[in-house]
Every structure is written in C-alpha cells, then in structure tokens.
CSV table of C-alpha atoms and ligand atoms in Angstrom, one decimal:
chain,number,residue,atom,x,y,z
Y,13,MET,CA,-6.2,-9.3,-4.3
Y,14,GLU,CA,-8.9,-9.3,-7.0
Y,15,ASN,CA,-12.4,-8.4,-5.9
Y,16,VAL,CA,-11.6,-7.3,-2.4
Y,17,THR,CA,-14.2,-4.8,-1.3
Y,18,MET,CA,-13.5,-1.6,0.6
Y,19,GLU,CA,-15.9,-2.9,3.3
Y,20,LYS,CA,-13.8,-6.0,3.8
Y,21,ILE,CA,-10.6,-3.9,4.2
Y,22,VAL,CA,-12.3,-1.5,6.6
Y,23,ASN,CA,-13.5,-4.3,8.8
Y,24,LEU,CA,-10.2,-6.2,8.7
Y,25,CYS,CA,-8.3,-3.0,9.6
Y,26,LYS,CA,-10.4,-2.5,12.7
Y,27,GLN,CA,-10.4,-6.1,13.7
Y,28,TYR,CA,-6.7,-6.6,13.6
Y,29,GLY,CA,-5.5,-3.1,14.8
Y,30,PHE,CA,-4.5,-1.4,11.6
Y,31,VAL,CA,-7.1,1.5,11.5
Y,32,TYR,CA,-10.0,2.4,13.7
Y,33,PRO,CA,-12.8,4.9,13.1
Y,34,GLY,CA,-11.9,8.2,14.7
Y,35,SER,CA,-13.5,9.0,18.1
Y,36,GLU,CA,-15.5,5.8,17.9
Y,37,ILE,CA,-16.9,5.7,21.4
Y,38,TYR,CA,-18.7,9.0,20.6
Y,39,ASP,CA,-20.2,7.4,17.5
Y,40,GLY,CA,-17.2,8.5,15.5
Y,41,PHE,CA,-16.3,11.7,13.7
Y,42,ALA,CA,-16.9,11.4,9.9
Y,43,ASN,CA,-13.9,10.9,7.7
Y,44,THR,CA,-11.4,10.7,10.5
Y,45,TRP,CA,-9.5,7.6,11.2
Y,46,ASP,CA,-7.0,6.5,13.9
Y,47,PHE,CA,-4.1,4.3,13.0
Y,48,GLY,CA,-3.8,1.5,15.5
Y,49,PRO,CA,-0.6,-0.4,16.5
Y,50,LEU,CA,-0.2,-2.2,13.2
Y,51,GLY,CA,-1.3,0.7,11.0
Y,52,VAL,CA,1.1,3.2,12.6
Y,53,GLU,CA,4.0,0.9,11.9
Y,54,LEU,CA,2.8,0.3,8.3
Y,55,LYS,CA,2.4,4.1,7.6
Y,56,ASN,CA,5.7,4.9,9.3
Y,57,ASN,CA,7.5,2.3,7.2
Y,58,ILE,CA,5.9,3.8,4.0
Y,59,LYS,CA,7.1,7.2,5.0
Y,60,LYS,CA,10.6,5.9,5.8
Y,61,ALA,CA,10.7,4.1,2.4
Y,62,TRP,CA,9.7,7.3,0.6
Y,63,TRP,CA,12.3,9.4,2.6
Y,64,GLN,CA,15.0,6.9,1.9
Y,65,ARG,CA,14.3,6.8,-1.8
Y,66,PHE,CA,13.7,10.4,-2.5
Y,67,VAL,CA,15.8,12.2,0.1
Y,68,GLN,CA,18.5,9.9,1.5
Y,69,GLU,CA,19.4,8.4,-1.8
Y,70,ASP,CA,19.2,11.6,-3.7
Y,71,ILE,CA,22.0,14.0,-2.6
Y,72,ASN,CA,20.3,16.9,-4.3
Y,73,THR,CA,17.2,16.7,-2.2
Y,74,TYR,CA,17.0,18.5,1.2
Y,75,GLY,CA,14.4,17.5,3.7
Y,76,ILE,CA,12.5,20.0,5.9
Y,77,ASP,CA,9.7,20.0,8.4
Y,78,ALA,CA,7.8,23.3,8.1
Y,79,ALA,CA,5.1,24.7,10.4
Y,80,ILE,CA,1.5,23.7,9.8
Y,81,LEU,CA,0.3,27.2,10.7
Y,82,MET,CA,1.7,29.7,8.3
Y,83,ASN,CA,1.4,33.5,7.8
Y,84,PRO,CA,-2.0,34.0,6.2
Y,85,LYS,CA,-0.4,35.9,3.4
Y,86,VAL,CA,1.0,32.5,2.2
Y,87,TRP,CA,-2.6,31.5,1.3
Y,88,GLU,CA,-3.2,34.8,-0.5
Y,89,ALA,CA,-0.1,34.1,-2.6
Y,90,SER,CA,-1.2,30.5,-3.2
Y,91,GLY,CA,-4.6,31.6,-4.4
Y,92,HIS,CA,-6.5,29.7,-1.6
Y,93,ILE,CA,-8.0,32.8,-0.1
Y,94,GLU,CA,-9.0,34.6,-3.2
Y,95,SER,CA,-11.1,31.6,-4.4
Y,96,PHE,CA,-13.1,31.4,-1.1
Y,97,GLY,CA,-16.2,33.1,-2.5
Y,98,ASP,CA,-16.5,31.1,-5.7
Y,99,PRO,CA,-19.7,29.1,-6.2
Y,100,LYS,CA,-18.3,25.5,-6.4
Y,101,MET,CA,-20.0,22.3,-7.2
Y,102,ASP,CA,-18.6,18.8,-7.0
Y,103,CYS,CA,-19.3,16.0,-9.5
Y,104,LYS,CA,-20.3,13.2,-7.1
Y,105,LYS,CA,-19.2,10.6,-9.7
Y,106,CYS,CA,-15.6,11.6,-10.4
Y,107,LYS,CA,-15.2,14.0,-7.4
Y,108,GLN,CA,-13.9,16.8,-9.6
Y,109,ARG,CA,-14.8,20.3,-8.4
Y,110,PHE,CA,-16.0,23.1,-10.8
Y,111,ARG,CA,-17.1,26.7,-10.6
Y,112,ALA,CA,-20.8,26.7,-11.3
Y,113,ASP,CA,-20.7,30.0,-13.2
Y,114,SER,CA,-17.8,28.7,-15.4
Y,115,LEU,CA,-19.8,25.6,-16.2
Y,116,ILE,CA,-22.6,27.7,-17.5
Y,117,GLU,CA,-20.4,30.1,-19.4
Y,118,GLU,CA,-18.6,27.3,-21.1
Y,119,PHE,CA,-21.9,25.5,-21.9
Y,120,SER,CA,-23.5,28.7,-23.3
Y,121,LYS,CA,-20.3,29.7,-25.1
Y,122,GLY,CA,-20.3,32.9,-23.2
Y,123,THR,CA,-23.8,34.0,-24.2
Y,124,VAL,CA,-25.1,33.7,-20.6
Y,125,ALA,CA,-23.5,36.0,-18.0
Y,126,ALA,CA,-23.6,33.6,-15.1
Y,127,GLU,CA,-21.5,35.8,-12.8
Y,128,GLY,CA,-24.4,37.8,-11.5
Y,129,MET,CA,-26.7,34.9,-10.9
Y,130,SER,CA,-27.7,33.7,-7.4
Y,131,ASP,CA,-26.8,30.2,-6.3
Y,132,GLU,CA,-30.4,29.1,-6.9
Y,133,GLU,CA,-30.4,30.5,-10.4
Y,134,LEU,CA,-27.1,28.8,-11.2
Y,135,GLU,CA,-28.3,25.4,-9.9
Y,136,LYS,CA,-31.6,25.7,-11.8
Y,137,TYR,CA,-29.8,26.6,-15.1
Y,138,ILE,CA,-27.4,23.7,-14.7
Y,139,SER,CA,-30.3,21.3,-13.9
Y,140,ASP,CA,-32.7,22.7,-16.7
Y,141,ASN,CA,-30.0,22.5,-19.3
Y,142,HIS,CA,-28.6,19.1,-18.1
Y,143,ILE,CA,-25.0,20.4,-18.0
Y,144,VAL,CA,-22.8,17.4,-17.5
Y,145,CYS,CA,-19.5,17.1,-15.8
Y,146,PRO,CA,-16.7,18.1,-18.3
Y,147,ASN,CA,-14.5,15.4,-16.8
Y,148,CYS,CA,-16.6,12.2,-16.7
Y,149,LYS,CA,-19.8,13.4,-18.4
Y,150,GLY,CA,-21.8,12.4,-15.4
Y,151,PHE,CA,-24.8,14.4,-14.2
Y,152,ASP,CA,-24.8,14.1,-10.4
Y,153,TRP,CA,-23.9,17.4,-8.8
Y,154,THR,CA,-23.6,18.5,-5.2
Y,155,LYS,CA,-25.4,21.7,-4.3
Y,156,ILE,CA,-23.4,24.9,-4.6
Y,157,ARG,CA,-21.2,25.9,-1.7
Y,158,LYS,CA,-19.1,28.9,-1.3
Y,159,PHE,CA,-16.3,26.7,-0.6
Y,160,ASN,CA,-13.6,27.2,1.9
Y,161,PRO,CA,-11.2,24.4,1.5
Y,162,MET,CA,-9.2,25.4,4.5
Y,163,PHE,CA,-10.0,24.8,8.2
Y,164,LYS,CA,-9.9,28.1,10.1
Y,165,THR,CA,-8.6,28.6,13.6
Y,166,SER,CA,-7.5,31.7,15.4
Y,167,ARG,CA,-4.4,32.7,17.3
Y,168,GLY,CA,-4.4,35.0,20.3
Y,169,THR,CA,-7.2,35.3,22.8
Y,170,LEU,CA,-9.6,37.4,20.8
Y,171,GLU,CA,-11.4,35.9,17.9
Y,172,ASN,CA,-11.6,38.3,15.1
Y,173,ASP,CA,-10.7,38.3,11.4
Y,174,ALA,CA,-7.3,39.7,12.1
Y,175,ASP,CA,-6.4,36.7,14.2
Y,176,THR,CA,-7.6,34.1,11.7
Y,177,VAL,CA,-5.1,31.5,10.7
Y,178,TYR,CA,-5.5,28.3,8.7
Y,179,LEU,CA,-4.5,24.7,8.9
Y,180,ARG,CA,-2.4,24.2,5.8
Y,181,PRO,CA,-4.3,22.4,3.0
Y,182,GLU,CA,-1.1,21.3,1.3
Y,183,THR,CA,2.5,20.9,2.5
Y,184,CYS,CA,4.2,22.4,-0.6
Y,185,GLN,CA,3.9,26.0,0.5
Y,186,GLY,CA,6.4,25.2,3.3
Y,187,GLU,CA,8.9,24.2,0.6
Y,188,TYR,CA,8.3,27.3,-1.5
Y,189,VAL,CA,8.7,29.8,1.3
Y,190,ASN,CA,11.9,28.1,2.4
Y,191,PHE,CA,13.5,28.1,-1.1
Y,192,LEU,CA,15.9,30.9,-0.3
Y,193,ASN,CA,16.7,29.6,3.2
Y,194,VAL,CA,17.6,26.1,2.0
Y,195,GLN,CA,19.5,27.4,-1.1
Y,196,ARG,CA,21.6,29.8,1.0
Y,197,SER,CA,22.2,27.8,4.2
Y,198,LEU,CA,23.1,24.6,2.3
Y,199,ARG,CA,24.8,26.5,-0.5
Y,200,ALA,CA,22.6,24.4,-2.8
Y,201,LYS,CA,23.1,24.6,-6.5
Y,202,LEU,CA,20.3,24.2,-9.0
Y,203,PRO,CA,18.9,21.7,-9.8
Y,204,PHE,CA,17.9,20.7,-6.2
Y,205,ALA,CA,14.7,19.6,-4.4
Y,206,ILE,CA,13.1,20.4,-1.1
Y,207,ALA,CA,11.1,17.6,0.4
Y,208,GLN,CA,8.9,17.1,3.4
Y,209,ILE,CA,6.3,14.8,4.9
Y,210,GLY,CA,3.6,16.3,7.0
Y,211,LYS,CA,-0.1,16.7,7.8
Y,212,SER,CA,-2.5,18.6,5.5
Y,213,PHE,CA,-6.1,19.4,6.3
Y,214,ARG,CA,-8.8,19.9,3.7
Y,215,ASN,CA,-12.4,20.7,4.3
Y,216,GLU,CA,-13.4,18.3,1.5
Y,217,ILE,CA,-16.9,18.5,0.1
Y,218,THR,CA,-17.1,14.9,-0.7
Y,219,PRO,CA,-14.7,13.0,1.6
Y,220,GLY,CA,-15.1,9.2,2.0
Y,221,ASN,CA,-14.0,5.8,0.9
Y,222,PHE,CA,-12.1,5.1,4.1
Y,223,LEU,CA,-8.5,6.5,3.9
Y,224,PHE,CA,-8.9,7.5,0.3
Y,225,ARG,CA,-10.2,11.0,1.0
Y,226,THR,CA,-10.2,12.3,4.5
Y,227,ILE,CA,-10.2,15.8,6.0
Y,228,GLU,CA,-6.8,15.3,7.6
Y,229,PHE,CA,-4.0,13.3,5.9
Y,230,GLU,CA,-0.3,13.1,5.4
Y,231,GLN,CA,1.5,14.2,2.3
Y,232,MET,CA,4.9,13.1,1.2
Y,233,GLU,CA,6.1,15.5,-1.4
Y,234,LEU,CA,9.0,17.4,-3.0
Y,235,GLN,CA,9.5,20.3,-5.2
Y,236,LYS,CA,12.4,20.2,-7.7
Y,237,PHE,CA,13.7,23.6,-8.5
Y,238,CYS,CA,15.4,23.8,-11.8
Y,239,HIS,CA,16.2,25.8,-14.9
Y,240,GLU,CA,13.4,25.9,-17.5
Y,241,LYS,CA,15.6,24.1,-20.1
Y,242,ASP,CA,15.9,21.0,-17.7
Y,243,SER,CA,12.4,21.1,-16.4
Y,244,MET,CA,10.7,18.7,-18.8
Y,245,ASN,CA,13.4,16.1,-18.2
Y,246,PHE,CA,12.9,16.3,-14.5
Y,247,TYR,CA,9.1,16.0,-15.0
Y,248,GLU,CA,9.6,12.8,-17.0
Y,249,ASP,CA,12.1,11.6,-14.5
Y,250,TYR,CA,9.8,12.0,-11.5
Y,251,LYS,CA,7.0,10.3,-13.4
Y,252,LYS,CA,9.2,7.3,-13.9
Y,253,ARG,CA,10.6,7.3,-10.3
Y,254,ALA,CA,7.2,7.7,-8.7
Y,255,LEU,CA,5.9,4.7,-10.6
Y,256,GLU,CA,9.0,2.6,-9.7
Y,257,PHE,CA,8.6,3.5,-6.1
Y,258,VAL,CA,5.1,2.2,-5.7
Y,259,LYS,CA,5.9,-0.9,-7.6
Y,260,ASP,CA,8.8,-1.6,-5.3
Y,261,LEU,CA,6.5,-1.3,-2.4
Y,262,GLY,CA,4.4,-4.1,-3.9
Y,263,LEU,CA,1.7,-2.5,-6.0
Y,264,ALA,CA,1.0,-4.6,-9.1
Y,265,SER,CA,1.9,-3.2,-12.5
Y,266,ASP,CA,-1.5,-4.1,-14.0
Y,267,LYS,CA,-3.2,-2.0,-11.3
Y,268,LEU,CA,-1.1,1.1,-12.0
Y,269,ARG,CA,-1.3,3.6,-14.9
Y,270,TYR,CA,-0.4,7.1,-15.9
Y,271,HIS,CA,-3.2,9.6,-16.4
Y,272,ASP,CA,-2.0,12.7,-18.2
Y,273,HIS,CA,-4.1,15.8,-17.6
Y,274,ASP,CA,-5.8,17.3,-20.7
Y,275,LYS,CA,-6.8,20.4,-18.9
Y,276,LEU,CA,-4.0,22.3,-17.2
Y,277,ALA,CA,-4.0,25.1,-14.8
Y,278,HIS,CA,-3.1,28.3,-16.6
Y,279,TYR,CA,0.4,28.4,-15.2
Y,280,ALA,CA,1.1,24.6,-15.6
Y,281,LYS,CA,3.2,23.2,-18.4
Y,282,ALA,CA,2.3,19.5,-17.8
Y,283,ALA,CA,0.5,17.4,-15.2
Y,284,CYS,CA,0.1,13.7,-14.7
Y,285,ASP,CA,-1.4,11.4,-12.0
Y,286,ILE,CA,-0.5,7.9,-11.3
Y,287,GLN,CA,-3.7,6.0,-10.8
Y,288,TYR,CA,-4.2,2.8,-8.9
Y,289,LYS,CA,-7.1,0.4,-9.3
Y,290,PHE,CA,-8.7,0.7,-5.9
Y,291,PRO,CA,-11.8,-1.4,-5.0
Y,292,ILE,CA,-13.7,1.8,-5.9
Y,293,GLY,CA,-12.1,1.9,-9.4
Y,294,TRP,CA,-9.2,3.7,-11.0
Y,295,GLU,CA,-8.3,6.7,-8.8
Y,296,GLU,CA,-5.4,9.1,-8.3
Y,297,LEU,CA,-2.6,7.8,-6.1
Y,298,ASN,CA,-0.2,10.7,-6.7
Y,299,GLY,CA,0.5,13.7,-8.8
Y,300,ILE,CA,3.4,15.0,-10.7
Y,301,HIS,CA,3.1,18.6,-11.9
Y,302,HIS,CA,5.2,21.0,-13.9
Y,303,ARG,CA,4.2,24.2,-12.2
Y,304,GLY,CA,6.5,26.6,-14.2
Y,305,THR,CA,7.6,29.6,-12.2
Y,306,TRP,CA,4.1,30.2,-10.8
Y,307,ASP,CA,4.7,29.5,-7.1
Y,308,LEU,CA,8.0,31.3,-6.7
Y,309,SER,CA,6.7,34.3,-8.7
Y,310,ARG,CA,3.6,34.6,-6.6
Y,311,HIS,CA,5.7,34.5,-3.4
Y,312,SER,CA,8.0,37.1,-4.8
Y,313,GLU,CA,5.0,39.3,-5.5
Y,314,TYR,CA,3.3,38.8,-2.1
Y,315,SER,CA,6.4,38.8,0.1
Y,316,GLY,CA,8.4,41.4,-1.8
Y,317,LYS,CA,11.4,39.1,-1.6
Y,318,LYS,CA,13.2,38.1,-4.8
Y,319,MET,CA,12.8,34.3,-5.2
Y,320,GLU,CA,15.6,34.2,-7.7
Y,321,TYR,CA,18.6,32.1,-8.3
Y,322,GLN,CA,21.9,33.3,-9.8
Y,323,ASP,CA,23.8,30.7,-11.8
Y,324,PRO,CA,27.4,30.8,-10.3
Y,325,GLU,CA,28.9,30.0,-13.7
Y,326,THR,CA,26.9,32.1,-16.2
Y,327,ASN,CA,25.7,34.7,-13.7
Y,328,GLU,CA,22.2,34.3,-15.2
Y,329,LYS,CA,19.5,35.4,-12.8
Y,330,PHE,CA,16.1,33.7,-13.0
Y,331,ILE,CA,13.1,32.4,-11.1
Y,332,PRO,CA,13.4,28.6,-11.1
Y,333,ASN,CA,10.8,26.3,-12.6
Y,334,VAL,CA,9.2,23.8,-10.2
Y,335,ILE,CA,8.4,20.2,-10.7
Y,336,GLU,CA,6.2,18.9,-7.9
Y,337,TYR,CA,5.8,15.2,-6.9
Y,338,SER,CA,3.2,14.6,-4.2
Y,339,ILE,CA,1.7,11.4,-2.8
Y,340,GLY,CA,-0.6,10.9,0.2
Y,341,ALA,CA,0.8,8.5,2.8
Y,342,ASP,CA,-2.6,7.4,3.9
Y,343,ARG,CA,-3.8,6.9,0.4
Y,344,LEU,CA,-0.8,4.8,-0.4
Y,345,ALA,CA,-1.3,2.8,2.8
Y,346,LEU,CA,-4.8,2.1,1.6
Y,347,ALA,CA,-3.6,0.9,-1.8
Y,348,ILE,CA,-1.0,-1.3,-0.1
Y,349,LEU,CA,-3.6,-2.8,2.2
Y,350,CYS,CA,-5.9,-3.6,-0.7
Y,351,GLN,CA,-3.1,-5.0,-2.8
Y,352,SER,CA,-1.6,-7.1,-0.1
Y,353,TYR,CA,-4.8,-8.8,1.2
Y,354,GLU,CA,-5.4,-12.4,0.1
Y,355,GLU,CA,-7.9,-15.0,1.1
Y,356,GLU,CA,-5.8,-18.0,0.1
Y,357,ALA,CA,-7.3,-21.5,-0.4
Y,358,LEU,CA,-4.9,-24.0,1.1
Y,359,GLU,CA,-4.3,-27.6,-0.1
Y,360,ASP,CA,-6.1,-29.1,3.0
Y,361,GLY,CA,-9.3,-27.3,2.0
Y,362,THR,CA,-9.1,-24.5,4.5
Y,363,THR,CA,-8.5,-20.9,3.8
Y,364,ARG,CA,-6.2,-18.4,5.4
Y,365,GLU,CA,-6.1,-14.6,5.4
Y,366,VAL,CA,-2.7,-13.1,4.5
Y,367,MET,CA,-1.3,-9.6,4.1
Y,368,HIS,CA,1.5,-10.0,1.6
Y,369,PHE,CA,3.4,-6.8,2.7
Y,370,HIS,CA,6.9,-6.3,1.4
Y,371,PRO,CA,9.1,-7.0,4.5
Y,372,TYR,CA,10.3,-3.4,4.5
Y,373,ILE,CA,6.9,-2.0,5.2
Y,374,ALA,CA,5.4,-4.9,7.2
Y,375,PRO,CA,4.4,-3.7,10.7
Y,376,TYR,CA,6.4,-6.5,12.4
Y,377,LYS,CA,9.3,-8.1,10.7
Y,378,ALA,CA,9.1,-11.2,12.9
Y,379,ALA,CA,7.0,-12.9,15.5
Y,380,ILE,CA,8.7,-14.8,18.2
Y,381,LEU,CA,6.7,-17.9,19.2
Y,382,PRO,CA,7.7,-20.3,22.0
Y,383,LEU,CA,6.6,-23.8,20.9
Y,384,VAL,CA,5.5,-24.8,24.4
Y,385,LYS,CA,4.9,-21.9,26.7
Y,386,LYS,CA,5.9,-23.8,29.8
Y,387,PHE,CA,9.3,-24.8,28.4
Y,388,HIS,CA,10.3,-22.2,25.9
Y,389,SER,CA,8.8,-18.8,26.9
Y,390,GLU,CA,11.8,-17.7,28.9
Y,391,LYS,CA,14.2,-18.3,26.0
Y,392,ALA,CA,11.7,-16.8,23.5
Y,393,LYS,CA,11.4,-13.6,25.5
Y,394,GLU,CA,15.2,-13.3,25.6
Y,395,VAL,CA,15.4,-13.7,21.8
Y,396,CYS,CA,12.6,-11.3,21.4
Y,397,LEU,CA,14.3,-8.6,23.4
Y,398,GLU,CA,17.5,-9.0,21.4
Y,399,LEU,CA,15.7,-8.7,18.0
Y,400,ALA,CA,13.6,-5.8,19.2
Y,401,LYS,CA,16.8,-3.7,19.3
Y,402,ILE,CA,17.2,-4.2,15.6
Y,403,PHE,CA,13.6,-4.1,14.2
Y,404,MET,CA,10.0,-4.3,15.2
Y,405,VAL,CA,9.1,-7.7,16.4
Y,406,THR,CA,6.1,-9.2,18.4
Y,407,TYR,CA,5.7,-12.0,20.8
Y,408,ASP,CA,2.9,-14.5,21.0
Y,409,GLU,CA,2.6,-17.4,23.4
Y,410,THR,CA,-1.2,-17.9,23.3
Y,411,GLY,CA,-2.9,-20.8,21.5
Y,412,SER,CA,-1.7,-23.5,19.2
Y,413,ILE,CA,1.2,-22.8,16.9
Y,414,GLY,CA,-1.1,-23.1,13.9
Y,415,LYS,CA,-3.4,-20.4,15.3
Y,416,ARG,CA,-0.5,-18.1,16.1
Y,417,TYR,CA,0.8,-18.5,12.5
Y,418,ARG,CA,-2.6,-17.4,11.2
Y,419,ARG,CA,-2.7,-14.4,13.4
Y,420,GLN,CA,0.7,-13.3,12.0
Y,421,ASP,CA,-0.3,-14.0,8.4
Y,422,VAL,CA,-3.1,-11.5,8.6
Y,423,ALA,CA,-0.9,-9.0,10.4
Y,424,GLY,CA,1.5,-9.4,7.5
Y,425,THR,CA,4.4,-10.5,9.6
Y,426,PRO,CA,6.9,-12.0,7.1
Y,427,TYR,CA,8.7,-14.3,9.5
Y,428,CYS,CA,7.6,-16.5,12.4
Y,429,ILE,CA,10.5,-17.6,14.6
Y,430,THR,CA,9.7,-20.7,16.7
Y,431,ILE,CA,11.7,-21.3,19.8
Y,432,ASP,CA,11.9,-25.0,20.9
Y,433,ASP,CA,14.2,-27.5,22.5
Y,434,GLU,CA,16.7,-27.1,19.7
Y,435,THR,CA,17.0,-23.5,20.5
Y,436,ILE,CA,17.8,-24.2,24.1
Y,437,ASN,CA,20.2,-27.1,23.3
Y,438,ASN,CA,21.8,-26.0,20.0
Y,439,GLY,CA,21.0,-22.3,19.6
Y,440,THR,CA,19.0,-22.8,16.4
Y,441,VAL,CA,15.5,-21.6,15.5
Y,442,THR,CA,13.0,-22.4,12.8
Y,443,VAL,CA,12.0,-19.5,10.6
Y,444,ARG,CA,8.7,-19.7,8.8
Y,445,ASP,CA,8.1,-17.7,5.7
Y,446,ARG,CA,4.6,-16.1,5.6
Y,447,ASP,CA,4.1,-16.4,1.8
Y,448,THR,CA,5.5,-19.9,1.1
Y,449,MET,CA,4.8,-21.3,4.6
Y,450,LYS,CA,8.2,-23.1,4.2
Y,451,GLN,CA,10.6,-23.3,7.2
Y,452,VAL,CA,14.3,-23.0,7.4
Y,453,THR,CA,16.6,-23.7,10.4
Y,454,LEU,CA,19.0,-20.9,11.3
Y,455,LYS,CA,21.4,-20.1,14.2
Y,456,ILE,CA,20.0,-17.4,16.3
Y,457,GLU,CA,22.8,-15.0,15.4
Y,458,GLU,CA,22.0,-15.5,11.7
Y,459,VAL,CA,18.4,-14.3,12.0
Y,460,PRO,CA,19.0,-10.5,11.9
Y,461,SER,CA,21.0,-10.5,8.6
Y,462,TYR,CA,18.6,-13.1,7.1
Y,463,ILE,CA,15.7,-10.8,7.7
Y,464,LYS,CA,17.5,-7.5,6.9
Y,465,ASP,CA,18.5,-8.9,3.6
Y,466,LYS,CA,14.8,-9.5,2.6
Y,467,MET,CA,13.9,-6.0,3.8
Y,468,LYS,CA,15.8,-4.2,1.0
Y,469,ILE,CA,13.8,-2.2,-1.5
W,513,ATP,P1,-7.8,14.5,-5.5
W,513,ATP,O1,-8.0,14.9,-7.0
W,513,ATP,O2,-7.9,13.1,-5.2
W,513,ATP,O3,-8.6,15.4,-4.6
W,513,ATP,P2,-5.7,16.4,-5.5
W,513,ATP,O4,-5.4,16.5,-7.0
W,513,ATP,O5,-6.4,17.5,-4.9
W,513,ATP,O6,-6.3,15.0,-5.2
W,513,ATP,P3,-3.1,17.0,-4.6
W,513,ATP,O7,-3.5,18.3,-4.1
W,513,ATP,O8,-2.2,17.0,-5.8
W,513,ATP,O9,-4.3,16.1,-4.8
W,513,ATP,O10,-2.4,16.2,-3.4
W,513,ATP,C1,-1.4,15.2,-3.6
W,513,ATP,C2,-1.8,13.9,-3.1
W,513,ATP,O11,-2.2,14.0,-1.7
W,513,ATP,C3,-2.9,13.1,-3.8
W,513,ATP,O12,-2.4,12.5,-5.0
W,513,ATP,C4,-3.3,12.2,-2.8
W,513,ATP,O13,-2.5,11.0,-2.7
W,513,ATP,C5,-3.2,13.0,-1.5
W,513,ATP,N1,-4.5,13.6,-1.1
W,513,ATP,C6,-5.0,14.7,-1.5
W,513,ATP,N2,-6.2,15.0,-0.9
W,513,ATP,C7,-6.4,14.0,0.0
W,513,ATP,C8,-7.4,13.6,0.9
W,513,ATP,N3,-8.4,14.4,1.1
W,513,ATP,N4,-7.3,12.5,1.7
W,513,ATP,C9,-6.2,11.7,1.5
W,513,ATP,N5,-5.2,11.9,0.6
W,513,ATP,C10,-5.3,13.0,-0.1
C-alpha cells in the first residue's frame, strides 16, 4: 500500500503475531527478530515457493543443505579473512562500505599515500577534504572500523586462534565447495545449478530497518555453473526469472526495478540488483552476479583440488563460469508485508486492515468459523481437522462473525469458511473471499480443490 510506514509494519507484525523483537523480555537484542506463528508460515511459504520455482521446476538445479560452520580455509579462499584488517567506513545514507585509504587515494588521484596513515589521520583527511560517498555523493560517514564481517566462535574446549571458526556470512560457499560432489554423484552435465536455502550471519556495521538488514538472516540462492560462451545468456535469464518470481508473489511492477552496477568487482563480468520501493526508499531486494571463474579458481588454488569440468562431447577441460542469484528470505518477507498491507475504506464509512497475501504464501489458507458457537462448533472442528490435513487452517469461535472476519483480514487469510445450519443439514459451507468480501456456497468436499486452485503461482 502507498505511504505505509516501517513503524506501522513493525507494530502490526508484533500485534498480530508475525514478527516480535528478539529476546524482548530482556529489553531485546538489537537487530534480531523472532518470527511468530503467522510470520513463520509466511516465511516458510516464501521459501517453499522459491524452491518450487527454482529447484523443483528446473531439472538442471540440484538442492543442497551445507553446514553453517565450514573449514576456515574456505574464508581465506573467499577473501573474507584477508580483508579483516582493512580500515572500512560505511556511508550512513546508502549503506555502502568503502576502504578509507582507497577513498583518499582515489580522491587525491594517487598523490597521497594513505596506506600508512593511522585511522585518526584517515578520518581527518576525509573530513577536511569533504570526500563524499562515490555511490550516493552523501557526506555522512561512520567511524573507521577494522571490520570483521564474520561472527567468530571456537570449536573444541580450548579457545585459541587455531580453534577459531566462523558463522558463514553467505551461503554460496557451500555450493562452490560441493561443485565436484554434486557434479559427480548426480552425473550432472553443464550447465547446471546448485541451490540452497539457509542462514547467514553478518556482523553488519549499520544494521536496521526491521527485517531489511539484520545480523542473522536466511538466503535463498543458487549458483549456475556454465561454459563461458553461455554465461551472459544465463545471467540475462536469471535477471528475468528473478523479477517474474517476485511479481508472481505479489510485488507490484511499479515498485520493482533493475539496478545494474557500474562498478564491478575485479573478477565480475556483470552485476545487477532488483530493487524494491520499501517504505525507506528504493533498496536492493536481490542480486544477480556474473562471477566469472573467480570462486572455483580460488577454491582450486586454496584446496589443491581441480575444480574443473570436462565436456563429455568435446573433451574440453575448463573451470566453469558462475552466475549467482541470491535473495534474502527475510527481506522478501518484509517487501511482501509492506506490499500487502492495506487500510481499506469501506462503503459503510468504516475501515478495515487487510493483508492481501497471495494465497500460496498466506500463513493460513482458510479460517473455520462456527456461526453460533453453541450449535456449530462441533461440526466446525470436524471440518477444521479434515482441512488441516491438506493445508494450514485456523479455527476461531470467539466474538461476532464480523469481528472474526476482520481478524482474518489482517492475518491475510484468503478464505473464511462459515459453518452453520446448512452445513449440518445439507453439507454446504459459505466461503468468504478476503479481498472481494463476496461469499459463495460450496459443498464441503469441494473446498480443498477450490482453495488449491487459487494457490497456484
Ligand atoms: P546489501 O548491499 O543490502 O548489504 P549485499 O549486496 O551485501 O546486500 P548479498 O551479499 O548479495 O547482499 O546477499 C544477497 C541477498 O541477501 C541480498 O540481496 C539481500 O536480500 C540479502 N541480505 C544480505 N544482507 C542481509 C542482511 N544483513 N539482512 C537481511 N538480508 C540480507
């Protein structure tokens, strides 16, 4: 809905059981959030939709679930460990992170040797010379931090450097290190992709904005391994498919746009984000990156294993190119919550709050409501138990039927099924549509297929 504020969404999420502040009874724990009964259903459905679209419906994609804790050498190969000591600053406006010494070197066109400067000297130079953010031209820097983006923990009983392990800051490394395993065990032929959904952890300097940037989040992502000659086609293909996917889940076209990167990592051949117009403005929803042979080459170098593929027809041996498509499940859930919310003015002068979730991702597909508790609750519970074997449903017998409809509207339940005398006498129910508020009469046995039909994406 237009003009919905983040504050409104945060409050509503707490009030109706979508998302609660993490560890709230201990005054919370900054930038952690707990998904409540409705939120966990919503997020699970989002993950299920992604898996269905990109794994189940694509026979050349193989799913995995790799360990969160990986051999620390993985993070040497990925470059995460080597950049620990760099003096990093974040632009508070656009949240991009830069090396302070590189900012000065670029600004001074190499005439100032910033590498030997202390943090205080770097900060002073940037401030005195009003060096702006290369991305958004803002001038609002955080202080310098020798930034470690990874959370450390230790294995074994003794805590020393040799036992240090890291919570993964990205899921993609699990796919790279399993390239050979998947290729051989499934006899997979290029081009193919490896996909997974899992938690990542980032010690973000500037987390915030509810679920948008947290220190612990879930990523849904895949790496397409292919020959260089096909790589740009796959890159374009995933750009298209990624956009279609979020539209199919209900995000509006006019709130979505591509954002091609001008500045690329040295190994990248192309990179693009899909941005969504959140209440905080246009921000990245997902990324599609053409990573060349960088990741597999690095893992070849650090592991000593040849991360190569031999074409069975031409016998050509080569390191595959990688196209990465990655989207945050929590960030997408936030976009969907913002998009779906409406404060609708009704003809009778009242308003109602509605979450217009697509039925596929709605937490509950239907609510079973006995018209009069005393007479209809037994039958309603029976219907509820039958439908619960097919999809998530809820049951509500408290308050007037009007109030119960309103509660389901804001939970985003697409159908309310009322059980009344007709149900007991003729086996029919009335099914109310959340969005149109219109009702149809169906036989009980017709309800599952009626709802399942609407759930297709
Ligand atoms: P950003 O620029 O927003 O920090 P990024 O470019 O670092 O994101 P990637 O590393 O490409 O992001 O991660 C892929 C996706 O994972 C992002 O598009 C986003 O949807 C999600 N994501 C990344 N960091 C976070 C975070 N801290 N909290 C929630 N989701 C995140």
